[in-house]
Amino acid sequence: MSAFVPTRTTDPSDSHDARRIHPAHSPPPAPPRRFRIASADVSASIAVFLIALPLSLGIALATGAPLQAGLVAAAVGGIVAGRLGGCPLQVSGPAAGLTVVTADLIHRYGWRTTCAITVLAGVVQLGLGCLRVARSALAVSPAIVHGMLAGIGVTIAVAQLHIVLGGTPQSSVLDNLRGLPAQLARIQPASVSVSALTLALLFLWPRIPGRAGRLLRKVPAALVAVAGATTAASLAGLAVPKVDLPSWSSHALAGLPEGPVLGLVAAVLTTTLVCSVQSLLGAVAVDKLAAGRPDLIAASSGAGGARVGRSDLDRELLGQGAANIVSGSLGGLPVAGVAVRSSANVHAGAVSRNSTMLHGVLVVIATLLMVPLLEFIPLAALAALVMSVGIQMVSLHHIRTVTRHREVLVYAVTTLGVVVFGVLEGVTLGIAVAVGVALHRLTRTRITHYEREGVHHVHVRGQLTFLAVPRLSRALHLVPHGADAVVELDGSFMDHAAYESLHDWQKTHTAQGGSVELTGRRPGTRIAEPSDSADCRCRPWTAWRNHQCERPPTGPDTADTGAPGETGGTTRPTRSSGAGGPLGAPGSSGHELARGISAFQRNTAPIVRGELARLAREGQQPDQLFLTCADSRLVTSMITSSGPGDLFVVRNVGNLVPLPGEESGDDSVAAAIEYAVDVLKVRSITVCGHSGCGAMQALLNSEPGGAQTPLKRWLRHGLPSLERMADGSRPWARLAGRAPTDAVEQLCLTNVVQQLEHLSAHDSVARALREGELELHGMYFHVGEAQAYLLTEASGAEVFDLVSDAEGLHSPA
């Protein structure tokens, strides 16, 4: 028997040694893991704490709750939700989105019952988390969510305006608006001065220019504003109301709920709705922010796994429910994910949930040790801070988004409903309007018939359902027997009744000698037979050579005779002004161009015509000058997801920027730069290189002497890039996570850095950079990977970081 085989023992004292015995030839057991907090988490927690402390007091003030309640909620949100939640980098605490709901509950039921409602809302959240319905909760229309937040923001701003002016807010928005004239008549100069200083610091601090500004902006603007206003009020001896933190021994805890049952149920549901939706949307936004962190991406692909993964929304709901139960029981405000603090946590470099938990511990320490300092803070400074947050909740970005998606009515009704009636009522109104708008779009179908050049067109705009079948039949019967017809389906849905009606008419019309062509914006609306190839069904950005839908027949047995075939109709040739010439020759590149133009006129032009008409009236106002290579594989609008009017594009061989003023200068590129900066007032310029660049390959292979062709004369502008790469005293530009594959890729990266230096030498660019009106960016696009990289600076070296599909947080809280 091997001596390494462990023997069983009944002696408890030997059980620990028995567990430590391991099989022969196995590696030694790993030492027990010690709990360690990364330095990045420590610095991130301090940054979040400095933001959370004044905001928690301000939100408690805005709700009318005891000021300690805000600190309790901040500590519990950080520790409990941070430990149990499913989004490690999300920071939870008292949120501005809950201010209106909580203030209304305190006004109706009192503080102790409000705490009980918070506990019950947490219990409901636990139940929803166990039922795993978190993803379903995100099905609410963004217009309703943003409208709810905007309505809450308006309510907060109007209420806090009274405190800013030195008065006391009323219980409703309408009462506050009616009371504003009287409040303006008895304005308190001291409170207004403190509030004005707070707002000025909030606005100016993030905008301090230069290197000093970059260093100072590491201190949160909220902390600077409150600390500055507090210091000024103390030094000036202003008589203003200040924070009053009663003894913790008199702090009120949750009591049994008192009030009508239906009212309490509605209160619990409202609190649950706002807490859950805000937390889940925040978790999704934090995922997008974390995806843009190269260090987290590298950790997730490295050995040992990552500390930060994709959020578990059901677990997040469970964590938020547990936090609300604890916070309500301890006399704290309701808890939810907070966008401002979460964004600060991610940007400060947090790598695990330890940063969130440590921020909660810091709040506890401050609550116990910093009470004398906190009582110096003027209430007007906190009110101004919360008022600014409320104003930011009415996001212009959200308004533009819902307007672009034709949901501004839903947004407006929800906002007004929240302001006038309350959160639950406003959301209910928003849902009702959203359903009504959806039904209206489903049933509103425009069907028109007209004749052009002997061809009858029937244009169907909207969803084609059984309700539109009678009008569709009347329009189709206006087409004479034997005529050529085109049915344009401009919608995304067709039910069975409409399909049968259209398909039956098509078969009858073609049987009587007519031809039918069915087209549509979306492939899903096309109902022709599978063998019909009259319409392009290829995906966007499909190269011409990969199109399989409109290839001209090549075999002798498939020649188009112009008569009805097996498809039940006749495929009409593409009309082109160059038919019979170079553009009309089947199989030629000119034919491909003509076919592409025809597809644009048929499918894309109706979509962009309105936007192009607006640009024609207003002129171009691009934000970006995009200078890139003329390589056919770089489709600038595709890799930047841009549209008409977004980019002012300059393309040349090798994405080169000749130095100005010298004999080697190039007026074409210089003129484009001057026009973009001085006339169009672009805010940023991007130089974009790419993998496999033929110009860089030619530079590497070039030899002195020989005939000076136009290409060689042009490529001399790239010689500084070649010299830069050969200079051993300079660090090479590189890609994050891997080394360049060969010398060509290294030169492509180096060339982007060098051309940015050339760009800075142009007078118009240098002047705009000095005035802080322009930013320069370097970009590298790997064609084979379809992956973009952006130039950053790390430890003095130029590093191209991978660009993920992340988006920023837009919802302030």
Coordinates of C-alpha atoms in Angstrom, one line a residue, residues 250-757:
S250 CA -32.6 60.1 18.6
H251 CA -32.5 58.8 15.0
A252 CA -35.9 57.4 14.0
L253 CA -36.0 53.8 12.7
A254 CA -38.7 52.1 10.7
G255 CA -42.1 51.6 12.2
L256 CA -45.2 49.6 11.3
P257 CA -46.9 51.1 8.2
E258 CA -49.9 53.3 8.9
G259 CA -52.4 54.4 6.3
P260 CA -54.9 53.2 3.8
V261 CA -53.9 49.8 2.3
L262 CA -54.4 50.7 -1.3
G263 CA -52.3 53.9 -0.8
L264 CA -49.5 51.9 0.8
V265 CA -49.5 49.3 -1.9
A266 CA -49.3 52.0 -4.6
A267 CA -46.4 53.6 -2.6
V268 CA -44.5 50.3 -2.4
L269 CA -45.0 49.6 -6.1
T270 CA -43.9 53.1 -7.1
T271 CA -40.7 52.9 -5.0
T272 CA -40.0 49.4 -6.4
L273 CA -40.5 50.6 -9.9
V274 CA -38.2 53.6 -9.7
C275 CA -35.5 51.8 -7.7
S276 CA -35.4 48.8 -10.0
V277 CA -35.6 50.5 -13.3
Q278 CA -32.9 53.1 -12.4
S279 CA -30.6 50.4 -10.9
L280 CA -31.0 48.0 -13.9
L281 CA -30.5 50.7 -16.5
G282 CA -27.4 51.9 -14.5
A283 CA -26.0 48.4 -14.5
V284 CA -26.3 48.1 -18.3
A285 CA -24.7 51.5 -18.7
V286 CA -21.8 50.5 -16.4
D287 CA -21.2 47.4 -18.5
K288 CA -20.8 49.6 -21.5
L289 CA -18.4 51.9 -19.6
A290 CA -16.4 48.9 -18.3
A291 CA -16.1 47.4 -21.8
G292 CA -14.2 50.6 -22.8
R293 CA -11.6 50.0 -20.2
P294 CA -8.6 48.2 -21.9
D295 CA -7.2 47.0 -18.6
L296 CA -10.5 45.2 -17.7
I297 CA -10.6 43.7 -21.2
A298 CA -7.1 42.4 -20.9
A299 CA -7.9 41.0 -17.5
S300 CA -10.9 39.2 -18.7
S301 CA -8.9 37.4 -21.4
G302 CA -5.9 36.7 -19.2
A303 CA -5.1 33.8 -16.9
G304 CA -7.1 33.6 -13.8
G305 CA -10.2 35.3 -15.1
A306 CA -11.4 38.8 -14.4
R307 CA -12.7 40.4 -11.3
V308 CA -15.3 42.3 -13.3
G309 CA -17.6 40.5 -15.7
R310 CA -20.9 41.2 -17.3
S311 CA -23.6 42.2 -14.9
D312 CA -26.0 39.6 -13.5
L313 CA -29.1 41.7 -13.5
D314 CA -31.2 39.3 -11.4
R315 CA -28.5 39.3 -8.8
E316 CA -28.3 43.0 -9.0
L317 CA -32.0 43.2 -8.2
L318 CA -31.5 40.9 -5.2
G319 CA -28.7 43.1 -4.0
Q320 CA -30.7 46.2 -4.3
G321 CA -33.6 44.6 -2.5
A322 CA -31.4 43.5 0.4
A323 CA -29.9 47.0 0.6
N324 CA -33.4 48.6 0.7
I325 CA -34.4 46.2 3.5
V326 CA -31.4 47.1 5.6
S327 CA -31.5 50.9 4.8
G328 CA -35.2 51.1 5.6
S329 CA -34.8 49.1 8.8
L330 CA -32.0 51.5 9.9
G331 CA -33.9 54.6 9.1
G332 CA -32.3 55.4 5.7
L333 CA -33.5 56.6 2.4
P334 CA -34.4 54.2 -0.5
V335 CA -31.4 52.9 -2.3
A336 CA -30.8 52.6 -6.1
G337 CA -27.9 52.6 -8.5
V338 CA -26.5 56.1 -9.0
A339 CA -25.2 57.0 -12.5
V340 CA -22.9 59.9 -11.4
R341 CA -21.1 57.8 -8.7
S342 CA -20.9 54.7 -10.9
S343 CA -19.4 56.6 -13.8
A344 CA -16.8 58.2 -11.4
N345 CA -16.0 54.7 -10.0
V346 CA -15.3 53.3 -13.5
H347 CA -13.3 56.3 -14.7
A348 CA -11.3 56.4 -11.5
G349 CA -9.9 52.9 -12.3
A350 CA -11.9 50.6 -10.0
V351 CA -11.2 46.9 -10.8
S352 CA -13.6 45.1 -8.4
R353 CA -16.5 45.5 -6.0
N354 CA -14.1 46.4 -3.2
S355 CA -14.1 50.0 -4.3
T356 CA -17.9 50.3 -3.9
M357 CA -17.8 48.6 -0.5
L358 CA -14.8 50.7 0.7
H359 CA -16.6 53.8 -0.2
G360 CA -19.5 52.7 2.1
V361 CA -17.0 52.1 4.9
L362 CA -15.6 55.7 4.4
V363 CA -19.1 57.1 4.6
V364 CA -19.6 55.3 8.0
I365 CA -16.3 56.7 9.2
A366 CA -17.2 60.2 8.1
T367 CA -20.6 59.9 9.7
L368 CA -19.1 59.0 13.1
L369 CA -16.1 61.4 13.0
M370 CA -16.9 64.4 10.8
V371 CA -20.2 65.6 12.3
P372 CA -18.7 68.9 13.6
L373 CA -17.4 69.7 10.1
L374 CA -20.6 68.7 8.3
E375 CA -22.6 71.1 10.5
F376 CA -20.7 74.0 8.9
I377 CA -22.3 73.3 5.5
P378 CA -25.0 75.8 4.5
L379 CA -28.3 74.3 3.4
A380 CA -28.3 76.7 0.4
A381 CA -25.1 75.1 -0.9
L382 CA -26.7 71.6 -0.7
A383 CA -29.9 72.9 -2.4
A384 CA -27.9 74.4 -5.2
L385 CA -26.0 71.1 -5.7
V386 CA -29.2 69.1 -5.9
M387 CA -30.9 71.7 -8.1
S388 CA -28.0 71.4 -10.6
V389 CA -28.4 67.6 -10.6
G390 CA -32.2 68.0 -11.2
I391 CA -31.5 70.3 -14.2
Q392 CA -29.0 67.8 -15.7
M393 CA -31.7 65.1 -15.5
V394 CA -33.5 67.0 -18.3
S395 CA -31.0 65.7 -20.8
L396 CA -30.9 67.4 -24.2
H397 CA -29.2 64.2 -25.5
H398 CA -32.3 62.2 -24.5
I399 CA -34.7 64.8 -26.1
R400 CA -32.8 64.6 -29.4
T401 CA -32.8 60.8 -29.3
V402 CA -36.6 60.5 -28.7
T403 CA -37.3 63.2 -31.3
R404 CA -35.2 61.2 -33.8
H405 CA -37.2 58.1 -33.1
R406 CA -40.5 60.0 -33.2
E407 CA -41.3 59.3 -29.5
V408 CA -41.3 62.9 -28.3
L409 CA -45.0 62.7 -27.5
V410 CA -44.4 59.8 -25.1
Y411 CA -41.5 61.7 -23.5
A412 CA -43.5 64.9 -23.1
V413 CA -46.6 63.2 -21.7
T414 CA -44.6 61.2 -19.2
T415 CA -42.6 64.3 -18.1
L416 CA -45.7 66.4 -17.6
G417 CA -47.5 63.6 -15.9
V418 CA -44.7 63.1 -13.3
V419 CA -44.6 66.9 -12.7
V420 CA -48.3 67.4 -12.3
F421 CA -49.6 64.1 -10.9
G422 CA -46.7 62.1 -9.6
V423 CA -44.3 59.4 -10.6
L424 CA -46.6 56.4 -10.8
E425 CA -49.4 58.4 -12.5
G426 CA -46.9 59.9 -15.0
V427 CA -45.4 56.6 -15.9
T428 CA -48.9 55.1 -16.4
L429 CA -49.8 57.9 -18.7
G430 CA -46.6 57.4 -20.6
I431 CA -47.2 53.7 -21.1
A432 CA -50.8 54.5 -22.3
V433 CA -49.5 57.0 -24.8
A434 CA -46.7 54.7 -25.9
V435 CA -49.3 51.9 -26.6
G436 CA -51.5 54.3 -28.4
V437 CA -48.6 55.5 -30.6
A438 CA -47.6 51.9 -31.4
L439 CA -51.2 51.1 -32.4
H440 CA -51.5 54.3 -34.5
R441 CA -48.3 53.4 -36.4
L442 CA -49.5 49.8 -36.9
T443 CA -52.8 50.9 -38.3
R444 CA -51.8 54.1 -40.2
T445 CA -51.0 53.0 -43.7
R446 CA -50.7 55.4 -46.7
I447 CA -51.3 53.8 -50.1
T448 CA -50.9 55.8 -53.2
H449 CA -51.0 55.1 -57.0
Y450 CA -49.4 57.0 -59.8
E451 CA -48.2 56.4 -63.3
R452 CA -44.7 57.4 -64.6
E453 CA -43.3 56.7 -68.0
G454 CA -45.9 54.0 -68.7
V455 CA -45.2 52.1 -65.4
H456 CA -47.8 52.1 -62.7
H457 CA -46.5 52.5 -59.1
V458 CA -48.3 51.5 -56.0
H459 CA -46.5 52.9 -52.9
V460 CA -47.4 51.4 -49.5
R461 CA -46.0 53.4 -46.6
G462 CA -46.6 51.9 -43.1
Q463 CA -47.5 48.5 -41.7
L464 CA -49.6 46.4 -44.0
T465 CA -52.3 44.7 -41.9
F466 CA -55.8 43.4 -42.6
L467 CA -57.2 46.9 -41.8
A468 CA -55.5 48.2 -44.9
V469 CA -56.5 45.4 -47.3
P470 CA -59.6 47.2 -48.7
R471 CA -57.5 50.3 -49.6
L472 CA -54.7 48.1 -51.0
S473 CA -57.2 46.3 -53.2
R474 CA -58.7 49.5 -54.6
A475 CA -55.2 50.8 -55.4
L476 CA -54.1 47.6 -57.1
H477 CA -57.2 47.5 -59.2
L478 CA -56.3 50.9 -60.7
V479 CA -53.5 49.2 -62.5
P480 CA -54.7 48.2 -66.1
H481 CA -54.5 44.6 -67.3
G482 CA -51.1 43.8 -69.0
A483 CA -49.4 46.9 -67.6
D484 CA -46.0 47.1 -66.0
A485 CA -46.4 47.6 -62.2
V486 CA -44.1 48.4 -59.3
V487 CA -45.3 47.8 -55.7
E488 CA -43.1 49.6 -53.2
L489 CA -43.5 48.3 -49.7
D490 CA -42.1 50.9 -47.2
G491 CA -42.7 49.1 -43.9
S492 CA -41.5 46.4 -41.6
F493 CA -44.6 44.2 -41.1
M494 CA -47.1 42.4 -43.2
D495 CA -49.8 40.1 -41.8
H496 CA -51.2 37.0 -43.5
A497 CA -54.4 38.7 -44.9
A498 CA -52.3 41.4 -46.6
Y499 CA -49.9 38.8 -47.9
E500 CA -52.6 36.7 -49.5
S501 CA -54.3 39.8 -51.0
L502 CA -51.1 41.0 -52.6
H503 CA -49.9 37.6 -53.7
D504 CA -53.2 36.7 -55.3
W505 CA -53.3 40.0 -57.2
Q506 CA -49.7 39.4 -58.4
K507 CA -50.5 36.0 -59.8
T508 CA -53.6 37.2 -61.5
H509 CA -51.9 40.3 -63.0
T510 CA -49.0 38.3 -64.4
A511 CA -51.3 35.7 -65.8
Q512 CA -53.0 38.5 -67.8
G513 CA -49.7 39.5 -69.4
G514 CA -48.6 42.1 -67.0
S515 CA -45.4 42.4 -65.0
V516 CA -45.0 43.0 -61.3
E517 CA -41.9 44.2 -59.4
L518 CA -42.0 44.2 -55.6
T519 CA -39.5 46.4 -53.8
G520 CA -39.1 47.5 -50.2
R521 CA -36.8 49.2 -47.7
R522 CA -36.4 46.1 -45.7
P523 CA -35.8 42.5 -47.0
G524 CA -38.6 41.2 -44.8
T525 CA -41.3 43.1 -46.7
R526 CA -40.5 41.4 -50.0
I527 CA -43.0 38.6 -51.0
A528 CA -41.7 37.5 -54.4
E529 CA -41.0 33.9 -55.1
P530 CA -37.5 32.6 -54.1
S531 CA -36.3 32.4 -57.7
D532 CA -37.1 36.1 -58.3
S533 CA -34.0 38.2 -58.3
A534 CA -35.4 41.6 -59.1
D535 CA -34.6 43.1 -55.7
C536 CA -31.4 43.2 -53.8
R537 CA -31.5 41.3 -50.6
C538 CA -27.8 41.6 -49.7
R539 CA -26.8 43.1 -46.3
P540 CA -25.6 46.7 -46.1
W541 CA -21.9 47.2 -47.0
T542 CA -21.9 44.1 -49.2
A543 CA -19.2 44.5 -51.9
W544 CA -20.4 44.5 -55.5
R545 CA -18.6 41.3 -56.3
N546 CA -20.4 39.5 -53.5
H547 CA -23.9 40.5 -54.6
Q548 CA -25.8 37.4 -55.6
C549 CA -29.2 38.9 -56.1
E550 CA -29.0 40.9 -59.3
R551 CA -26.4 39.0 -61.3
P552 CA -27.2 39.1 -65.0
P553 CA -27.9 35.6 -66.4
T554 CA -24.9 34.1 -68.2
G555 CA -26.0 30.8 -69.5
P556 CA -27.7 30.2 -72.8
D557 CA -30.6 28.6 -71.1
T558 CA -31.3 31.5 -68.8
A559 CA -31.4 34.4 -71.3
D560 CA -34.0 37.0 -70.5
T561 CA -36.6 36.9 -73.2
G562 CA -38.7 39.6 -71.8
A563 CA -41.7 37.3 -71.3
P564 CA -43.2 36.0 -68.1
G565 CA -41.1 33.1 -66.7
E566 CA -41.2 30.8 -63.8
T567 CA -41.2 33.7 -61.3
G568 CA -44.6 34.8 -62.3
G569 CA -43.4 38.1 -63.6
T570 CA -40.9 39.8 -65.8
T571 CA -37.6 41.2 -64.4
R572 CA -37.3 44.6 -65.8
P573 CA -33.7 45.9 -66.7
T574 CA -32.3 48.6 -64.6
R575 CA -33.0 52.0 -66.1
S576 CA -29.7 53.9 -66.6
S577 CA -28.8 57.0 -68.6
G578 CA -25.7 55.1 -69.7
A579 CA -27.5 52.0 -70.9
G580 CA -25.8 50.6 -74.0
G581 CA -22.6 52.5 -73.1
P582 CA -19.9 51.7 -70.5
L583 CA -22.3 52.1 -67.5
G584 CA -24.8 49.8 -69.1
A585 CA -22.6 46.9 -70.2
P586 CA -23.6 43.8 -68.2
G587 CA -20.8 42.3 -66.2
S588 CA -18.6 45.5 -66.4
S589 CA -17.6 47.6 -63.4
G590 CA -19.8 50.4 -65.0
H591 CA -22.8 48.1 -64.8
E592 CA -22.0 47.4 -61.1
L593 CA -21.9 51.2 -60.5
A594 CA -25.1 51.7 -62.3
R595 CA -26.8 48.9 -60.3
G596 CA -25.4 50.3 -57.1
I597 CA -26.8 53.8 -57.9
S598 CA -30.1 52.3 -58.8
A599 CA -30.3 50.4 -55.5
F600 CA -29.5 53.7 -53.7
Q601 CA -32.3 55.5 -55.5
R602 CA -34.7 52.7 -54.7
N603 CA -33.9 51.8 -51.1
T604 CA -31.7 54.5 -49.5
A605 CA -32.7 57.8 -51.1
P606 CA -36.3 57.7 -49.7
I607 CA -34.8 57.3 -46.2
V608 CA -32.1 60.1 -46.4
R609 CA -33.9 62.5 -48.6
G610 CA -35.3 64.5 -45.7
E611 CA -32.0 64.8 -44.0
L612 CA -30.2 65.8 -47.1
A613 CA -32.8 68.4 -47.9
R614 CA -32.2 69.9 -44.4
L615 CA -28.4 69.9 -45.0
A616 CA -29.0 71.5 -48.4
R617 CA -30.9 74.3 -46.7
E618 CA -28.6 74.8 -43.7
G619 CA -25.3 74.0 -45.2
Q620 CA -22.7 71.5 -43.8
Q621 CA -21.7 71.7 -40.1
P622 CA -19.4 68.7 -39.5
D623 CA -17.8 68.2 -36.1
Q624 CA -14.9 66.2 -37.4
L625 CA -12.2 66.4 -40.0
F626 CA -11.3 62.8 -40.9
L627 CA -8.0 62.4 -42.8
T628 CA -7.4 58.8 -44.0
C629 CA -6.0 56.7 -46.8
A630 CA -7.5 56.3 -50.2
D631 CA -7.5 52.5 -49.8
S632 CA -10.8 51.1 -51.1
R633 CA -11.2 48.9 -48.0
L634 CA -11.7 51.8 -45.7
V635 CA -15.3 52.9 -45.8
T636 CA -15.2 55.9 -43.5
S637 CA -19.0 56.1 -42.8
M638 CA -19.1 52.4 -42.0
I639 CA -16.3 52.3 -39.5
T640 CA -17.4 55.5 -37.8
S641 CA -21.2 54.9 -38.0
S642 CA -21.6 58.4 -39.4
G643 CA -24.1 59.8 -41.8
P644 CA -24.5 62.9 -44.1
G645 CA -23.0 66.0 -42.6
D646 CA -21.0 64.3 -39.9
L647 CA -17.5 64.0 -41.3
F648 CA -15.4 66.3 -43.5
V649 CA -13.2 63.7 -45.2
V650 CA -9.8 64.1 -46.8
R651 CA -8.3 61.0 -48.4
N652 CA -5.0 60.5 -50.1
V653 CA -2.4 57.8 -50.6
G654 CA -0.9 56.9 -47.2
N655 CA -3.0 59.4 -45.1
L656 CA -0.1 61.9 -45.3
V657 CA -0.1 65.5 -44.0
P658 CA 2.7 67.5 -45.8
L659 CA 4.4 70.1 -43.7
P660 CA 3.2 73.6 -44.5
G661 CA 5.1 76.4 -46.1
E662 CA 8.1 74.5 -47.5
E663 CA 8.8 73.4 -51.0
S664 CA 7.5 70.0 -50.1
G665 CA 4.2 71.5 -49.0
D666 CA 0.9 70.4 -50.6
D667 CA -1.8 73.1 -51.1
S668 CA -4.6 70.5 -51.6
V669 CA -4.3 69.0 -48.1
A670 CA -3.4 72.3 -46.5
A671 CA -6.4 74.0 -48.0
A672 CA -8.7 71.3 -46.7
I673 CA -7.3 71.6 -43.2
E674 CA -7.6 75.4 -43.3
Y675 CA -11.2 75.3 -44.6
A676 CA -12.2 72.7 -42.0
V677 CA -10.7 74.5 -39.0
D678 CA -11.2 78.2 -39.9
V679 CA -14.5 78.0 -41.9
L680 CA -16.3 74.9 -40.8
K681 CA -15.0 75.2 -37.2
V682 CA -14.6 71.5 -36.7
R683 CA -13.9 70.4 -33.1
S684 CA -11.6 67.5 -33.7
I685 CA -9.3 66.1 -36.4
T686 CA -8.5 62.4 -36.7
V687 CA -5.7 60.9 -38.7
C688 CA -6.6 57.3 -39.5
G689 CA -4.1 54.7 -40.8
H690 CA -4.8 51.1 -41.6
S691 CA -3.2 47.7 -41.8
G692 CA -1.7 46.5 -45.1
C693 CA -1.2 50.0 -46.4
G694 CA 0.4 49.9 -49.9
A695 CA 1.9 53.3 -49.4
M696 CA 3.8 52.2 -46.3
Q697 CA 5.0 49.1 -48.1
A698 CA 6.2 51.2 -51.0
L699 CA 8.1 53.5 -48.5
L700 CA 9.9 50.5 -47.0
N701 CA 10.8 49.1 -50.4
S702 CA 11.9 52.4 -51.9
E703 CA 15.4 52.9 -53.1
P704 CA 17.2 56.2 -53.7
G705 CA 17.5 57.4 -57.3
G706 CA 15.4 56.3 -60.2
A707 CA 12.7 58.2 -62.1
Q708 CA 10.7 60.6 -60.0
T709 CA 7.1 59.5 -60.7
P710 CA 4.1 61.4 -59.2
L711 CA 3.7 58.5 -56.7
K712 CA 7.4 58.8 -55.5
R713 CA 7.2 62.6 -55.3
W714 CA 4.1 62.2 -53.1
L715 CA 5.5 59.5 -50.9
R716 CA 8.5 61.8 -49.9
H717 CA 6.0 63.3 -47.3
G718 CA 6.1 59.9 -45.6
L719 CA 10.0 59.9 -45.2
P720 CA 9.8 61.5 -41.7
S721 CA 7.7 58.6 -40.6
L722 CA 10.4 56.2 -41.9
E723 CA 13.1 58.2 -40.1
R724 CA 11.1 58.2 -36.9
M725 CA 10.8 54.4 -36.9
A726 CA 14.5 54.1 -37.5
D727 CA 15.4 56.4 -34.6
G728 CA 16.4 54.2 -31.7
S729 CA 16.1 57.0 -29.1
R730 CA 12.3 57.2 -29.5
P731 CA 9.9 54.5 -28.2
W732 CA 7.9 52.8 -31.0
A733 CA 4.2 53.2 -31.3
R734 CA 2.5 50.0 -30.5
L735 CA -0.8 48.2 -30.2
A736 CA -2.3 47.5 -26.7
G737 CA -2.0 43.8 -25.9
R738 CA 0.2 42.7 -28.8
A739 CA 3.3 43.6 -30.8
P740 CA 3.0 44.7 -34.5
T741 CA 3.0 41.8 -36.8
D742 CA 5.7 43.1 -39.1
A743 CA 7.6 46.2 -40.2
V744 CA 4.8 47.4 -42.4
E745 CA 2.3 47.5 -39.5
Q746 CA 5.0 49.2 -37.3
L747 CA 5.4 51.9 -40.0
C748 CA 1.6 52.3 -40.3
L749 CA 1.4 53.0 -36.6
T750 CA 4.4 55.3 -36.6
N751 CA 3.1 57.2 -39.6
V752 CA -0.2 58.1 -37.7
V753 CA 1.9 59.6 -34.9
Q754 CA 4.2 61.5 -37.3
Q755 CA 1.4 62.9 -39.4
L756 CA -0.3 64.3 -36.2
E757 CA 2.9 66.2 -35.6

